[in-house]
Amino acid sequence: MMKKLGMVITCLAMILLLVSCANKRKDLVLSNFPSIQNELTEKDLIKAVGAPHEKSSSLSDVTQLYEKLLKMDLSSSESILSQKSNWTVGINGIITDYYVYKLKDGKSVIVFLSKGKVVAITRKGIDYN
């Protein structure tokens, strides 16, 4: 009886692991990401590059990361963030989520969403912890 219970628990754990890893690509490069200037939705993004490796809907997490990237953007000689041209934080809404995609070179692409639409994305891979 204990062996069967152990087998069932092991199988359930393996199924959960497989489901959590499903649709997360490990071969991503920056050119896989579509342009955000068109109406790019969350579904379109996931269809193009798969499920994110990490995501958050916490307003404080989203705000802190966006602020950090804006500071990096201002201090850099080249722009880090590509924002939808007709969208401004506060005027058009708030950022509700962010997704982190790990690139195969070890860098990350961060995507910001507002109500299911992509509004900003990093232009290049960045170091993200």
PDB file of C-alpha atoms in Angstrom:
ATOM      1  CA  MET A   1       0.000   0.000   0.000  1.00  0.00           C
ATOM      2  CA  MET A   2       2.789   2.457   0.901  1.00  0.00           C
ATOM      3  CA  LYS A   3       4.615   1.647  -2.350  1.00  0.00           C
ATOM      4  CA  LYS A   4       1.518   2.497  -4.383  1.00  0.00           C
ATOM      5  CA  LEU A   5       1.028   5.740  -2.482  1.00  0.00           C
ATOM      6  CA  GLY A   6       4.684   6.650  -3.041  1.00  0.00           C
ATOM      7  CA  MET A   7       4.351   5.911  -6.768  1.00  0.00           C
ATOM      8  CA  VAL A   8       1.219   8.058  -7.029  1.00  0.00           C
ATOM      9  CA  ILE A   9       2.903  10.979  -5.258  1.00  0.00           C
ATOM     10  CA  THR A  10       5.989  10.645  -7.472  1.00  0.00           C
ATOM     11  CA  CYS A  11       3.864  10.585 -10.628  1.00  0.00           C
ATOM     12  CA  LEU A  12       1.909  13.654  -9.531  1.00  0.00           C
ATOM     13  CA  ALA A  13       5.133  15.529  -8.786  1.00  0.00           C
ATOM     14  CA  MET A  14       6.522  14.663 -12.231  1.00  0.00           C
ATOM     15  CA  ILE A  15       3.301  15.768 -13.929  1.00  0.00           C
ATOM     16  CA  LEU A  16       3.395  19.099 -12.079  1.00  0.00           C
ATOM     17  CA  LEU A  17       7.015  19.605 -13.128  1.00  0.00           C
ATOM     18  CA  LEU A  18       6.212  18.874 -16.771  1.00  0.00           C
ATOM     19  CA  VAL A  19       3.223  21.214 -16.758  1.00  0.00           C
ATOM     20  CA  SER A  20       5.228  24.032 -15.170  1.00  0.00           C
ATOM     21  CA  CYS A  21       7.960  23.705 -17.821  1.00  0.00           C
ATOM     22  CA  ALA A  22       5.579  23.336 -20.757  1.00  0.00           C
ATOM     23  CA  ASN A  23       5.788  25.937 -23.500  1.00  0.00           C
ATOM     24  CA  LYS A  24       8.846  27.694 -22.005  1.00  0.00           C
ATOM     25  CA  ARG A  25      11.403  27.969 -24.769  1.00  0.00           C
ATOM     26  CA  LYS A  26      15.089  27.624 -24.006  1.00  0.00           C
ATOM     27  CA  ASP A  27      16.336  28.729 -27.436  1.00  0.00           C
ATOM     28  CA  LEU A  28      15.074  32.323 -27.431  1.00  0.00           C
ATOM     29  CA  VAL A  29      17.034  35.132 -29.051  1.00  0.00           C
ATOM     30  CA  LEU A  30      16.125  38.820 -29.211  1.00  0.00           C
ATOM     31  CA  SER A  31      14.931  38.578 -32.823  1.00  0.00           C
ATOM     32  CA  ASN A  32      12.163  36.131 -31.783  1.00  0.00           C
ATOM     33  CA  PHE A  33      10.219  38.966 -30.152  1.00  0.00           C
ATOM     34  CA  PRO A  34       7.610  40.776 -32.273  1.00  0.00           C
ATOM     35  CA  SER A  35       7.343  44.568 -32.570  1.00  0.00           C
ATOM     36  CA  ILE A  36       5.104  46.244 -30.028  1.00  0.00           C
ATOM     37  CA  GLN A  37       4.073  49.155 -32.257  1.00  0.00           C
ATOM     38  CA  ASN A  38       1.195  47.102 -33.616  1.00  0.00           C
ATOM     39  CA  GLU A  39      -1.556  46.012 -31.236  1.00  0.00           C
ATOM     40  CA  LEU A  40       0.430  43.205 -29.627  1.00  0.00           C
ATOM     41  CA  THR A  41      -1.649  41.319 -27.085  1.00  0.00           C
ATOM     42  CA  GLU A  42      -0.536  38.947 -24.365  1.00  0.00           C
ATOM     43  CA  LYS A  43      -1.886  36.016 -26.427  1.00  0.00           C
ATOM     44  CA  ASP A  44       0.064  37.152 -29.522  1.00  0.00           C
ATOM     45  CA  LEU A  45       3.244  37.412 -27.455  1.00  0.00           C
ATOM     46  CA  ILE A  46       2.841  33.936 -25.952  1.00  0.00           C
ATOM     47  CA  LYS A  47       2.046  32.511 -29.391  1.00  0.00           C
ATOM     48  CA  ALA A  48       5.255  34.055 -30.784  1.00  0.00           C
ATOM     49  CA  VAL A  49       7.731  33.283 -27.988  1.00  0.00           C
ATOM     50  CA  GLY A  50       6.009  30.883 -25.585  1.00  0.00           C
ATOM     51  CA  ALA A  51       5.163  31.183 -21.919  1.00  0.00           C
ATOM     52  CA  PRO A  52       7.320  33.501 -19.812  1.00  0.00           C
ATOM     53  CA  HIS A  53       9.971  32.014 -17.571  1.00  0.00           C
ATOM     54  CA  GLU A  54       8.859  34.328 -14.778  1.00  0.00           C
ATOM     55  CA  LYS A  55       5.995  36.760 -14.317  1.00  0.00           C
ATOM     56  CA  SER A  56       4.461  39.034 -11.728  1.00  0.00           C
ATOM     57  CA  SER A  57       1.195  40.895 -11.292  1.00  0.00           C
ATOM     58  CA  SER A  58       2.226  42.517  -8.025  1.00  0.00           C
ATOM     59  CA  LEU A  59       1.878  46.275  -8.420  1.00  0.00           C
ATOM     60  CA  SER A  60       4.921  46.952  -6.237  1.00  0.00           C
ATOM     61  CA  ASP A  61       7.103  44.446  -8.169  1.00  0.00           C
ATOM     62  CA  VAL A  62       5.967  45.837 -11.513  1.00  0.00           C
ATOM     63  CA  THR A  63       6.514  49.447 -10.430  1.00  0.00           C
ATOM     64  CA  GLN A  64       9.966  48.782  -8.950  1.00  0.00           C
ATOM     65  CA  LEU A  65      11.204  46.922 -12.030  1.00  0.00           C
ATOM     66  CA  TYR A  66       9.811  49.532 -14.436  1.00  0.00           C
ATOM     67  CA  GLU A  67      11.417  52.324 -12.401  1.00  0.00           C
ATOM     68  CA  LYS A  68      14.756  50.468 -12.360  1.00  0.00           C
ATOM     69  CA  LEU A  69      14.677  50.024 -16.143  1.00  0.00           C
ATOM     70  CA  LEU A  70      13.713  53.664 -16.704  1.00  0.00           C
ATOM     71  CA  LYS A  71      16.718  54.747 -14.616  1.00  0.00           C
ATOM     72  CA  MET A  72      18.971  52.416 -16.637  1.00  0.00           C
ATOM     73  CA  ASP A  73      17.431  53.851 -19.811  1.00  0.00           C
ATOM     74  CA  LEU A  74      18.144  57.446 -18.760  1.00  0.00           C
ATOM     75  CA  SER A  75      21.736  56.723 -17.747  1.00  0.00           C
ATOM     76  CA  SER A  76      22.537  54.733 -20.887  1.00  0.00           C
ATOM     77  CA  SER A  77      23.705  56.181 -24.187  1.00  0.00           C
ATOM     78  CA  GLU A  78      21.228  53.955 -26.009  1.00  0.00           C
ATOM     79  CA  SER A  79      17.598  53.296 -25.185  1.00  0.00           C
ATOM     80  CA  ILE A  80      16.896  50.104 -23.244  1.00  0.00           C
ATOM     81  CA  LEU A  81      13.090  50.232 -23.277  1.00  0.00           C
ATOM     82  CA  SER A  82      10.936  50.248 -26.374  1.00  0.00           C
ATOM     83  CA  GLN A  83       7.531  51.657 -25.467  1.00  0.00           C
ATOM     84  CA  LYS A  84       4.368  51.707 -27.486  1.00  0.00           C
ATOM     85  CA  SER A  85       4.416  55.124 -29.147  1.00  0.00           C
ATOM     86  CA  ASN A  86       0.865  56.128 -28.211  1.00  0.00           C
ATOM     87  CA  TRP A  87       0.998  54.895 -24.610  1.00  0.00           C
ATOM     88  CA  THR A  88       2.219  56.731 -21.508  1.00  0.00           C
ATOM     89  CA  VAL A  89       2.253  55.429 -17.939  1.00  0.00           C
ATOM     90  CA  GLY A  90      -0.356  57.227 -15.870  1.00  0.00           C
ATOM     91  CA  ILE A  91      -2.072  58.885 -18.821  1.00  0.00           C
ATOM     92  CA  ASN A  92      -3.130  55.728 -20.664  1.00  0.00           C
ATOM     93  CA  GLY A  93      -3.198  53.455 -17.640  1.00  0.00           C
ATOM     94  CA  ILE A  94      -0.953  51.511 -15.341  1.00  0.00           C
ATOM     95  CA  ILE A  95       1.300  48.580 -16.009  1.00  0.00           C
ATOM     96  CA  THR A  96      -0.426  45.529 -14.588  1.00  0.00           C
ATOM     97  CA  ASP A  97       2.087  42.729 -15.257  1.00  0.00           C
ATOM     98  CA  TYR A  98       5.615  41.977 -16.338  1.00  0.00           C
ATOM     99  CA  TYR A  99       7.033  38.870 -17.990  1.00  0.00           C
ATOM    100  CA  VAL A 100      10.657  37.780 -17.976  1.00  0.00           C
ATOM    101  CA  TYR A 101      11.971  35.680 -20.853  1.00  0.00           C
ATOM    102  CA  LYS A 102      15.409  34.098 -20.528  1.00  0.00           C
ATOM    103  CA  LEU A 103      17.479  34.244 -23.698  1.00  0.00           C
ATOM    104  CA  LYS A 104      19.846  31.449 -24.632  1.00  0.00           C
ATOM    105  CA  ASP A 105      22.835  33.773 -24.064  1.00  0.00           C
ATOM    106  CA  GLY A 106      21.924  34.123 -20.370  1.00  0.00           C
ATOM    107  CA  LYS A 107      20.424  37.614 -20.697  1.00  0.00           C
ATOM    108  CA  SER A 108      16.724  38.392 -20.257  1.00  0.00           C
ATOM    109  CA  VAL A 109      14.008  40.282 -22.098  1.00  0.00           C
ATOM    110  CA  ILE A 110      11.401  41.978 -19.928  1.00  0.00           C
ATOM    111  CA  VAL A 111       7.922  42.677 -21.263  1.00  0.00           C
ATOM    112  CA  PHE A 112       5.452  45.026 -19.556  1.00  0.00           C
ATOM    113  CA  LEU A 113       1.710  44.629 -20.039  1.00  0.00           C
ATOM    114  CA  SER A 114      -1.325  46.760 -19.305  1.00  0.00           C
ATOM    115  CA  LYS A 115      -4.687  45.004 -19.284  1.00  0.00           C
ATOM    116  CA  GLY A 116      -3.523  42.202 -21.594  1.00  0.00           C
ATOM    117  CA  LYS A 117      -1.680  44.432 -24.083  1.00  0.00           C
ATOM    118  CA  VAL A 118       2.088  44.740 -24.434  1.00  0.00           C
ATOM    119  CA  VAL A 119       3.117  48.354 -23.775  1.00  0.00           C
ATOM    120  CA  ALA A 120       6.903  48.135 -23.286  1.00  0.00           C
ATOM    121  CA  ILE A 121       9.721  45.669 -23.914  1.00  0.00           C
ATOM    122  CA  THR A 122      13.479  45.791 -23.428  1.00  0.00           C
ATOM    123  CA  ARG A 123      15.294  46.449 -26.724  1.00  0.00           C
ATOM    124  CA  LYS A 124      18.234  44.273 -25.786  1.00  0.00           C
ATOM    125  CA  GLY A 125      18.976  41.442 -23.417  1.00  0.00           C
ATOM    126  CA  ILE A 126      19.723  42.635 -19.899  1.00  0.00           C
ATOM    127  CA  ASP A 127      21.124  41.041 -16.770  1.00  0.00           C
ATOM    128  CA  TYR A 128      18.143  40.186 -14.584  1.00  0.00           C
ATOM    129  CA  ASN A 129      18.276  38.477 -11.201  1.00  0.00           C
TER     130      ASN A 129
END
